[in-house]
XYZ file of C-alpha atoms in Angstrom:
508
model
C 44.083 -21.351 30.649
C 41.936 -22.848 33.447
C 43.619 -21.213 36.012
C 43.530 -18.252 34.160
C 39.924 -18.893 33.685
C 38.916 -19.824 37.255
C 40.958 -16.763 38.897
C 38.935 -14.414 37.069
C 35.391 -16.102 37.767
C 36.527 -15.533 41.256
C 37.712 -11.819 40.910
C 34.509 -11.080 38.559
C 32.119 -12.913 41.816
C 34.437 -10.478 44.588
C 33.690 -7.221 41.879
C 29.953 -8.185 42.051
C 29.477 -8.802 45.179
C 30.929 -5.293 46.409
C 29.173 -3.468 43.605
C 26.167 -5.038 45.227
C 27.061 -3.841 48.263
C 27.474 -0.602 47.310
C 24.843 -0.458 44.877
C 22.235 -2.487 47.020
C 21.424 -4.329 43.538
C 20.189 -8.019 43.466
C 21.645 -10.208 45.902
C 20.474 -12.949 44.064
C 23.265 -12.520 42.118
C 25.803 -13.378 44.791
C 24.870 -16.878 44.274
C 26.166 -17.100 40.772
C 29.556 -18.778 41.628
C 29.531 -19.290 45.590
C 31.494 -22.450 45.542
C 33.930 -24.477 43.647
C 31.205 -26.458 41.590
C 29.714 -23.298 40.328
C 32.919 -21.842 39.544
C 34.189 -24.779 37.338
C 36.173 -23.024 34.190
C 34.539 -23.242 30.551
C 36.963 -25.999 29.101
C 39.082 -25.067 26.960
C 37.850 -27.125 24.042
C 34.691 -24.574 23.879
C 36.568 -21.332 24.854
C 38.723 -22.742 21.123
C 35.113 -23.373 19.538
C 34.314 -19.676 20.664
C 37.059 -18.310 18.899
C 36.687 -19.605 15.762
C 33.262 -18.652 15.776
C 34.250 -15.591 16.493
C 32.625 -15.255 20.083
C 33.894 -13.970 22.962
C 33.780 -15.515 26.303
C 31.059 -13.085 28.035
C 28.864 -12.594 24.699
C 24.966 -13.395 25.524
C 23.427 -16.679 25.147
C 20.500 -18.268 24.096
C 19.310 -21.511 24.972
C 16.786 -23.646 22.811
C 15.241 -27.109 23.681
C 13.478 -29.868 22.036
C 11.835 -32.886 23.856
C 11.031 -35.244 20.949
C 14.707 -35.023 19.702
C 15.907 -34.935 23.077
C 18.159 -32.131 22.494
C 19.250 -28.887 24.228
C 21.290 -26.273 21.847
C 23.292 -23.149 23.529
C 23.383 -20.494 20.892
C 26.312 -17.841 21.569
C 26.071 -14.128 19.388
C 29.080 -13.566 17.794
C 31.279 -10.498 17.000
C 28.666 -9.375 14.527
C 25.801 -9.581 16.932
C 24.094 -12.560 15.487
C 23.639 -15.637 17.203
C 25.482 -18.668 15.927
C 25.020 -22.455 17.300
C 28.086 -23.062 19.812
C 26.916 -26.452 21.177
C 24.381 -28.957 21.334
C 23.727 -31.327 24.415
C 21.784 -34.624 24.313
C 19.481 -34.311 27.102
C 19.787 -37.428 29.698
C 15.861 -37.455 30.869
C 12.875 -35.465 30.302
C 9.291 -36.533 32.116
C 5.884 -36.398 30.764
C 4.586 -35.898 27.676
C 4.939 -33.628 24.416
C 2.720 -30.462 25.268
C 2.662 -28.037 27.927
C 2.908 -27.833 31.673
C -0.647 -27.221 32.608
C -0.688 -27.857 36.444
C 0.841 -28.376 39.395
C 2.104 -32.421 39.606
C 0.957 -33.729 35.614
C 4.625 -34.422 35.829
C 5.245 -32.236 32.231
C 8.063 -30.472 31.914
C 7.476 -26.356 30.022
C 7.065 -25.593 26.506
C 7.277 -21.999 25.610
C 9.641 -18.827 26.272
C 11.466 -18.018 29.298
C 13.532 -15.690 30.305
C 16.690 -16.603 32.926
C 18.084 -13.874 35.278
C 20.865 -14.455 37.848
C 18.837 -14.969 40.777
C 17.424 -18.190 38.919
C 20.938 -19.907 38.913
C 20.908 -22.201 41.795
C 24.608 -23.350 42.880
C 23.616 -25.048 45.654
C 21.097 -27.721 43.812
C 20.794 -31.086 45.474
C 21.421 -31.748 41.536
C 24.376 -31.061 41.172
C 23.897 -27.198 39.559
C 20.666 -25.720 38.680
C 18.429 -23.006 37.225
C 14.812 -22.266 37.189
C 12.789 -22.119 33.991
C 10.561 -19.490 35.567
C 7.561 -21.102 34.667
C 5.069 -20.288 34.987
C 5.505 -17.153 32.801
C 2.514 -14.163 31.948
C 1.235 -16.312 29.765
C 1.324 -19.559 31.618
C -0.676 -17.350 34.663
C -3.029 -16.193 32.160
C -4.433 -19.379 31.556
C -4.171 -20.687 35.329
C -1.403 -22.648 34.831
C 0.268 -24.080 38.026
C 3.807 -25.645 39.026
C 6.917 -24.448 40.522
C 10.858 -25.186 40.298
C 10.881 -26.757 37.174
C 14.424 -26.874 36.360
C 17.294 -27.682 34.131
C 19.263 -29.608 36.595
C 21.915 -32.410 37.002
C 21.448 -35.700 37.879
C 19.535 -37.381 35.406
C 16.574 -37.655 36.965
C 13.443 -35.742 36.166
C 9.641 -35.052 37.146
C 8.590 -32.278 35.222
C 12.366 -31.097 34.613
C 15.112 -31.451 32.281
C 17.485 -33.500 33.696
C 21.395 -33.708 32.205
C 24.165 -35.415 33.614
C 26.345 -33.745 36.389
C 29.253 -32.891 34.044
C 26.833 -31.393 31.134
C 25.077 -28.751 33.984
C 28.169 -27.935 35.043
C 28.973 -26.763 31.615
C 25.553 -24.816 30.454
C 26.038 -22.889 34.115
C 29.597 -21.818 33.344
C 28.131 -20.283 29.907
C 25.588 -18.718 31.777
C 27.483 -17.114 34.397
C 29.791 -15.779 31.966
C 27.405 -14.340 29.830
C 25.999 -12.719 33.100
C 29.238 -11.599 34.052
C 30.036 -10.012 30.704
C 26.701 -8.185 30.998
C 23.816 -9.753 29.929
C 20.866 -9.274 32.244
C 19.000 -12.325 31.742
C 19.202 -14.576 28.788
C 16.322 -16.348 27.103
C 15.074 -20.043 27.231
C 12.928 -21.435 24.187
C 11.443 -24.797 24.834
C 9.875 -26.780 22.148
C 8.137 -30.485 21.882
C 10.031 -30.991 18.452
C 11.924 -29.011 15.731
C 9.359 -27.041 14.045
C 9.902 -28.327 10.717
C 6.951 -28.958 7.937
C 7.687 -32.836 8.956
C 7.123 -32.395 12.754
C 3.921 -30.417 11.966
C 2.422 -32.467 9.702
C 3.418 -35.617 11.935
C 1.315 -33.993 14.595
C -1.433 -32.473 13.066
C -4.337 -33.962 14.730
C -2.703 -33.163 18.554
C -5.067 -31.233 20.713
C -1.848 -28.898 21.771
C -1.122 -28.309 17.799
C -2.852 -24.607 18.234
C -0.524 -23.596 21.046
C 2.786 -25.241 19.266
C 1.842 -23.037 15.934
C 1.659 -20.178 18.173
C 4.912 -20.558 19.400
C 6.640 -21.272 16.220
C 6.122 -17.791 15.218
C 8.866 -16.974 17.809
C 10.803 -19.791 16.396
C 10.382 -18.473 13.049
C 11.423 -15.306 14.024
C 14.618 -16.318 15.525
C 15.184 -19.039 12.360
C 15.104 -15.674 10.175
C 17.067 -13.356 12.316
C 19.684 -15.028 14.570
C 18.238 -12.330 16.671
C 16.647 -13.121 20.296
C 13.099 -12.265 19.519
C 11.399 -9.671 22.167
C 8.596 -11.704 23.591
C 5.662 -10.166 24.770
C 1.866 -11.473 25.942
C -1.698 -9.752 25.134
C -5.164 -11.712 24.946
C -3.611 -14.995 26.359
C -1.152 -15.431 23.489
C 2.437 -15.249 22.828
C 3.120 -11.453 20.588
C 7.215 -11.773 18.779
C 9.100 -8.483 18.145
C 6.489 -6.011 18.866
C 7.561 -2.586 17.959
C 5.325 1.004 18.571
C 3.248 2.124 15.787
C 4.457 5.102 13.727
C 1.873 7.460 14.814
C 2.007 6.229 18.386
C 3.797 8.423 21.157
C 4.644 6.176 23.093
C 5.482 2.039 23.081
C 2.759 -0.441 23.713
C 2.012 -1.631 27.242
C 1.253 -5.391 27.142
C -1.123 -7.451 29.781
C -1.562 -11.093 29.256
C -4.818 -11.099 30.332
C -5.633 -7.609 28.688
C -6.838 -6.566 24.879
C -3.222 -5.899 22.751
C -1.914 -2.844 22.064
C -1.656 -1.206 18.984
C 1.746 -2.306 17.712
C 3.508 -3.010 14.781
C 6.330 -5.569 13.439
C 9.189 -4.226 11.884
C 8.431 -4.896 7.693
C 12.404 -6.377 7.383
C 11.330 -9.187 10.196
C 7.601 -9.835 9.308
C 8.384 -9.829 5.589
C 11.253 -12.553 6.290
C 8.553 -14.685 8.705
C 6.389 -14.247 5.785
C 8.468 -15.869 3.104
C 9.887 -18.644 5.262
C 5.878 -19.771 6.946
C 4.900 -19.608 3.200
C 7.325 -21.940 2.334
C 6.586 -24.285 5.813
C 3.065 -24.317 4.614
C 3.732 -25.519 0.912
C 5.823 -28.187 2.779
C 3.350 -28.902 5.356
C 0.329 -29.315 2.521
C 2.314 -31.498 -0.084
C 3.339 -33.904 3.244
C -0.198 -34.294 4.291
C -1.147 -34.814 0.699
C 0.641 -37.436 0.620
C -0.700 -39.056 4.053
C 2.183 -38.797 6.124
C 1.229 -41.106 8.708
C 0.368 -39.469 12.107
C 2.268 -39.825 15.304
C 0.155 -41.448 18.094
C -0.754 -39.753 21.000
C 0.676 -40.768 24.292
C -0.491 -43.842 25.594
C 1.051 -43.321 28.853
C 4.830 -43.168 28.485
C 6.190 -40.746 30.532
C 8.782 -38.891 28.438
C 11.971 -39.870 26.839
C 15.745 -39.643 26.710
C 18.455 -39.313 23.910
C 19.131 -42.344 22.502
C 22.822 -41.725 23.423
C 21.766 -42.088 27.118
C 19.164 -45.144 26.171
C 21.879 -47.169 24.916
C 24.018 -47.109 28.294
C 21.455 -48.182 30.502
C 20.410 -51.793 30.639
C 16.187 -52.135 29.010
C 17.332 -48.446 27.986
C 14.501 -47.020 25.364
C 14.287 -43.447 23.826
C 10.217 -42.976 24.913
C 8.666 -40.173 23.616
C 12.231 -39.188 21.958
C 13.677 -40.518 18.591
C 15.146 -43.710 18.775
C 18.401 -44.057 16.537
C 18.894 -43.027 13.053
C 21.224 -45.531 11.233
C 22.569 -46.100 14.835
C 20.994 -49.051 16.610
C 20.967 -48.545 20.654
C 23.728 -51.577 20.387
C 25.564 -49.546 18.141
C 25.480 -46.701 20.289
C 26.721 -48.541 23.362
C 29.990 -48.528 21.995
C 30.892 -45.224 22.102
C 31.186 -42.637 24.962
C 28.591 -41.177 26.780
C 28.458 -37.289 27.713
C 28.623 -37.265 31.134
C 27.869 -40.179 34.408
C 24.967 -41.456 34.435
C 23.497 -42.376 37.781
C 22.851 -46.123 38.790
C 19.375 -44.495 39.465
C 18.256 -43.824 36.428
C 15.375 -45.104 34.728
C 14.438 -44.809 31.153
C 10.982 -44.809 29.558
C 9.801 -48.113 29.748
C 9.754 -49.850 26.091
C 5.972 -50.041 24.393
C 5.657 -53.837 23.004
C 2.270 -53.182 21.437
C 3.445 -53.615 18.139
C 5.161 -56.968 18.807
C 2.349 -57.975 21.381
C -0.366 -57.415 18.706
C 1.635 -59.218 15.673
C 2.392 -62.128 17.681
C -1.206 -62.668 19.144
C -1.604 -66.355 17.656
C 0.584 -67.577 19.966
C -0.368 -68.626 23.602
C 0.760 -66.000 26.207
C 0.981 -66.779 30.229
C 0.154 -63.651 31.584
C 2.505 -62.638 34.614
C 1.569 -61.003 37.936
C 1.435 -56.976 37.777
C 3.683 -57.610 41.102
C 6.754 -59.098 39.750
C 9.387 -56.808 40.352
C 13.330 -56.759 40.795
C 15.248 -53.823 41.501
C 18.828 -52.830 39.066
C 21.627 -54.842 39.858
C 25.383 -55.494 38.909
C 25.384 -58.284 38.577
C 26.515 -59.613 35.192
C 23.917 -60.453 33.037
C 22.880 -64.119 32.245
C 24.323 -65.558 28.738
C 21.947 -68.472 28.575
C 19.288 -68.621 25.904
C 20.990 -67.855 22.358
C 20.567 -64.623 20.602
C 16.903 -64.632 20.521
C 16.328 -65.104 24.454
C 19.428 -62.080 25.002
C 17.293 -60.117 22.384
C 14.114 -60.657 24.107
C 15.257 -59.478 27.447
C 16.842 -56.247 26.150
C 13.149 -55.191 24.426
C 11.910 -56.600 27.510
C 10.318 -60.022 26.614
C 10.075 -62.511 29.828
C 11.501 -59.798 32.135
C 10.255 -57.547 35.132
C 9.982 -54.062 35.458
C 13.226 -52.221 36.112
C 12.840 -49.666 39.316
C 15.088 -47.822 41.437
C 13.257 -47.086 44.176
C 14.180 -49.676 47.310
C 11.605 -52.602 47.383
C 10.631 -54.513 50.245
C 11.881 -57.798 51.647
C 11.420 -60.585 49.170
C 9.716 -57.993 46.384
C 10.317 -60.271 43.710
C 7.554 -63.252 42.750
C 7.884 -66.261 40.711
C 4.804 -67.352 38.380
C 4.739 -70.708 37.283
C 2.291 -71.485 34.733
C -0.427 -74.449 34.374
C 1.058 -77.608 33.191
C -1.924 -77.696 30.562
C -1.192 -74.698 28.559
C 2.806 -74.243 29.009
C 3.964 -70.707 27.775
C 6.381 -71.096 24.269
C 10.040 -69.770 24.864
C 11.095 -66.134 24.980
C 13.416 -67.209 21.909
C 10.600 -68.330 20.115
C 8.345 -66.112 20.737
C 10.602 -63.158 19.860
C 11.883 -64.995 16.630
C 7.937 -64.872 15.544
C 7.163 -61.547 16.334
C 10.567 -60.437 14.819
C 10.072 -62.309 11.784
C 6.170 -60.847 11.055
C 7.449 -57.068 12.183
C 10.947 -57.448 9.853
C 11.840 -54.358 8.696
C 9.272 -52.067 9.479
C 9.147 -52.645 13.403
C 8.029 -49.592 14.988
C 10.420 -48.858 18.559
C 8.780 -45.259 18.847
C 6.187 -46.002 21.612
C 7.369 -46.684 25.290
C 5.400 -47.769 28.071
C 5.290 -45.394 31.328
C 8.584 -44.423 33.390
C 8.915 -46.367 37.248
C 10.719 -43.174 38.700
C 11.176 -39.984 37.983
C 12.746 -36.883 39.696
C 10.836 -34.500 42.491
C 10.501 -31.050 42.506
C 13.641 -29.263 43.122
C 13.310 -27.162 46.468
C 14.758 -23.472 46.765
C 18.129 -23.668 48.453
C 18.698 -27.879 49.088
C 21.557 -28.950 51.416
C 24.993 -29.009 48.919
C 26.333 -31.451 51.126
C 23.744 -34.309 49.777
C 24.880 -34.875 46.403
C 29.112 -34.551 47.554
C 28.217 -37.596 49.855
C 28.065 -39.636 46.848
C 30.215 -38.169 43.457
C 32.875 -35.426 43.555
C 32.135 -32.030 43.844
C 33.648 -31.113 40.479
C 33.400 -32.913 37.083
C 35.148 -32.836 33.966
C 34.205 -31.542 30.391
C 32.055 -33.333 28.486
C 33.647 -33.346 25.009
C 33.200 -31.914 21.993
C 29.456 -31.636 21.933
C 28.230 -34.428 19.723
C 26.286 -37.884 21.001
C 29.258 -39.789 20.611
C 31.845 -37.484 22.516
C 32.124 -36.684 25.825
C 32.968 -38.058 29.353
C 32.782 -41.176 30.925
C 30.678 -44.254 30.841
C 28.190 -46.058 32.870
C 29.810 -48.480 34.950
C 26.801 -50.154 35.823
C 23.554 -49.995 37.658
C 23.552 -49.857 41.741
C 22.495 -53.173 43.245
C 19.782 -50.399 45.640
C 19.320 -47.420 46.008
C 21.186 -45.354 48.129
C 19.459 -42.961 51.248
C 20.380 -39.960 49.272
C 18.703 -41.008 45.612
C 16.205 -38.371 44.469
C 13.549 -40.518 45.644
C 14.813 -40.372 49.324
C 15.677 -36.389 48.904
C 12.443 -35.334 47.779
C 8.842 -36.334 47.959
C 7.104 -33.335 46.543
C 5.513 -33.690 42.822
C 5.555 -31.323 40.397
């Protein structure tokens, strides 16, 4: 079946490419599948999911993300022309913070609708594989909004970008260029900070960007009711869903971001169905904040998160911005597979302690110098200390920052404290702040990342990443956190020349 499967990519990228010829169409499109990475075969565990979900191999696509759960879904229409979930993909690092990209270098990765054509696939990524978001869309440019090549991209890595592992890319782009081979012109990306549930909402209520996230969750609405891909339009510096021309109107509406709307109507079967269902949201939504749902805190200055399934393979790993484990405890977690390799270069959002720090204030700190840095190493890990001191240094108790960019000669620095005012144990004080926190700790909060990823240029050398992993990579499994490729096999002792922090310097 893969040969099968790879033969015909190949004849389908020869029939474009001469139709283009012919045709002087796109040439963009040429890139779709240009070498062997972007050529890589659906496995054949998702062509089987496709059939019983009665899909076909080129049917369209739709791709929806969320940053709090740290998830990205690809939605496949079926046989009836509905769209049905096919997949969902933990996502391996995200940077920044929930809200949208606003300008050039804040580091934020998009929120809001997108729409992917061919020329946006990038096979040649110094991330593996590639494609452009195309922010910043109408409405982004309506409200001066800056940045350029954020990305969905391997490698794990991520400033202002959504960053997946190597084997999950090369996945999502083989779904893509199918879909574009079977006919679809361009298919549609809907990014969100969280599931827009009645919970969510009322979690975030008092968030500046809570305005712009109910104005996009009339598109998500719209799509919750109809399994359709909702036509997205832009009038008056907002987001319009499923415009349709007015009876009396001879002809359809012409839309301008920055212009008054159009007269325009919604078709009654779809706004009557977005009705019922924000009706219901909203009886949710006031009972929850009747009852004084406790708000989510803003961002303190952790820069954004991971899914816990990628938290829990990377020594000091934390979730960030994203949920932490559900009945899973990152221990638990580290047990079973994860979806893909992840880089020795990675680093997660650094843990918040404020909770701990705060409950555990009678006791005498020794503060330690802001410099005291060591760099990921695999080495084994000491076993001294007991349970308590191991404990301490996973949350990050009586340990250094965690970086992967290359330090300098002797960058790490010892601080010894005054013989008059000894610090207690890490054990001990651990144990204490444990045993005043017990049960209700709160792990939500992470301080800020050390490194992130750079913006991804245009058309970066493929040779950079095949210096260092294999050009192709296997499936990642069935789908779920706990299925998938291989594991991490532990972090590099430095950073190698071609890291994303040697490849790139730009910010996005």
């Amino acid at each position: 079946m893969n040969s099968r499967s790879l033969a015909r990519a190949l004849l389908a990228s020869v029939a474009l490419a001469a139709s283009i010829v012919l045709a002087g169409c796109d040439t963009d499109q040429v890139s779709l599948a240009t070498n062997a990475k972007a050529n890589q075969p659906v496995p054949p565990k998702l062509v089987a999911a496709m059939a019983e979900k009665d899909m076909d191999l080129n049917s369209p696509i739709l791709i929806r993300l969320f940053k709090q759960e740290a998830e990205l879904e690809i939605w496949k229409q079926n046989r009836s022309g509905r769209f049905a979930l096919l997949k969902t993909y933990p996502i391996c690092r995200w940077s920044g913070d929930l809200g949208p990209k606003v300008r050039e270098g804040d580091r934020q990765a998009p929120e809001g609708f997108y729409s992917i054509n061919p020329s946006q696939m990038n096979p040649q990524s110094a991330y593996y594989l590639s494609f452009n978001t195309g922010f910043p869309n109408a409405f982004d440019k309506a409200l001066g909004r800056t940045g350029s090549q954020l990305m969905v991209h391997g490698d794990c890595s991520s400033r202002g970008c959504y960053a997946m592992t190597d084997e999950q890319i090369a996945e999502i782009y083989s779904l893509g260029r199918e879909s574009f081979f079977g006919g679809q012109k361009a298919f549609q990306f809907q990014a969100y900070p969280f599931r827009m549930t009645p919970v969510n909402m009322a979690k975030h209520r008092n968030n500046p960007n809570m305005a712009f996230w109910k104005m996009i969750k009339e598109g998500y609405d719209h799509f919750e009711v109809t399994r359709q891909e909702p036509k997205v339009d832009f009038c008056e510096k907002k987001y319009v869903f499923d415009a349709a021309k007015a009876p009396d109107a001879k002809r359809d509406p012409v839309f301008d971001a920055s212009a008054k709307c159009p007269a325009y109507v919604i078709p009654e079967e779809i706004a009557s169905a977005v009705r019922e269902k924000q009706e219901r949201d909203e009886a949710e939504y006031n009972k929850l904040v009747a009852k004084n749902i406790p708000v989510a805190r803003l961002n303190t200055g952790i820069d954004g998160g991971m899914n816990k399934i990628f938290a829990a393979k990377i020594p000091e790993g934390s979730t960030g911005l994203s949920e932490g484990a559900e009945g899973n405890t990152l221990q638990m977690l580290a047990m079973a597979k994860a979806p893909g390799t992840i880089p020795g270069t990675v680093n997660p959002p650094k843990p918040n302690l404020e909770p701990v720090a705060s409950a555990a204030q009678e006791e005498p700190v020794v503060g330690a110098s802001a410099t005291n840095t060591r760099v990921a190493s695999a080495a084994a890990p000491e076993k001294s200390g007991g349970f308590f001191s191991n404990l301490g240094r996973k949350m990050g108790f009586g340990t250094a920052d965690t970086t992967a960019t290359t330090p300098p000669p002797q960058a790490t620095a010892s601080v010894t404290p005054s013989p008059a005012a000894a610090a207690p144990s890490t054990a001990s004080k651990l144990k204490a702040a444990v045993t005043k926190l017990m049960p209700g700790h709160d792990k939500s909060k992470d301080a800020p990342a050390v490194a992130a990823k750079p913006a991804e240029p245009a058309k970066p050398a493929e040779t950079k990443v095949a210096a260092t992993r294999p050009a192709l990579k296997p499936s990642v499994g069935n789908g779920d956190a706990t299925s998938g490729g291989g594991q991490l096999a532990g972090a590099a002792p430095v950073v190698s020349s071609n890291s994303f922090d040697s490849r790139f310097s730009a910010v996005k």
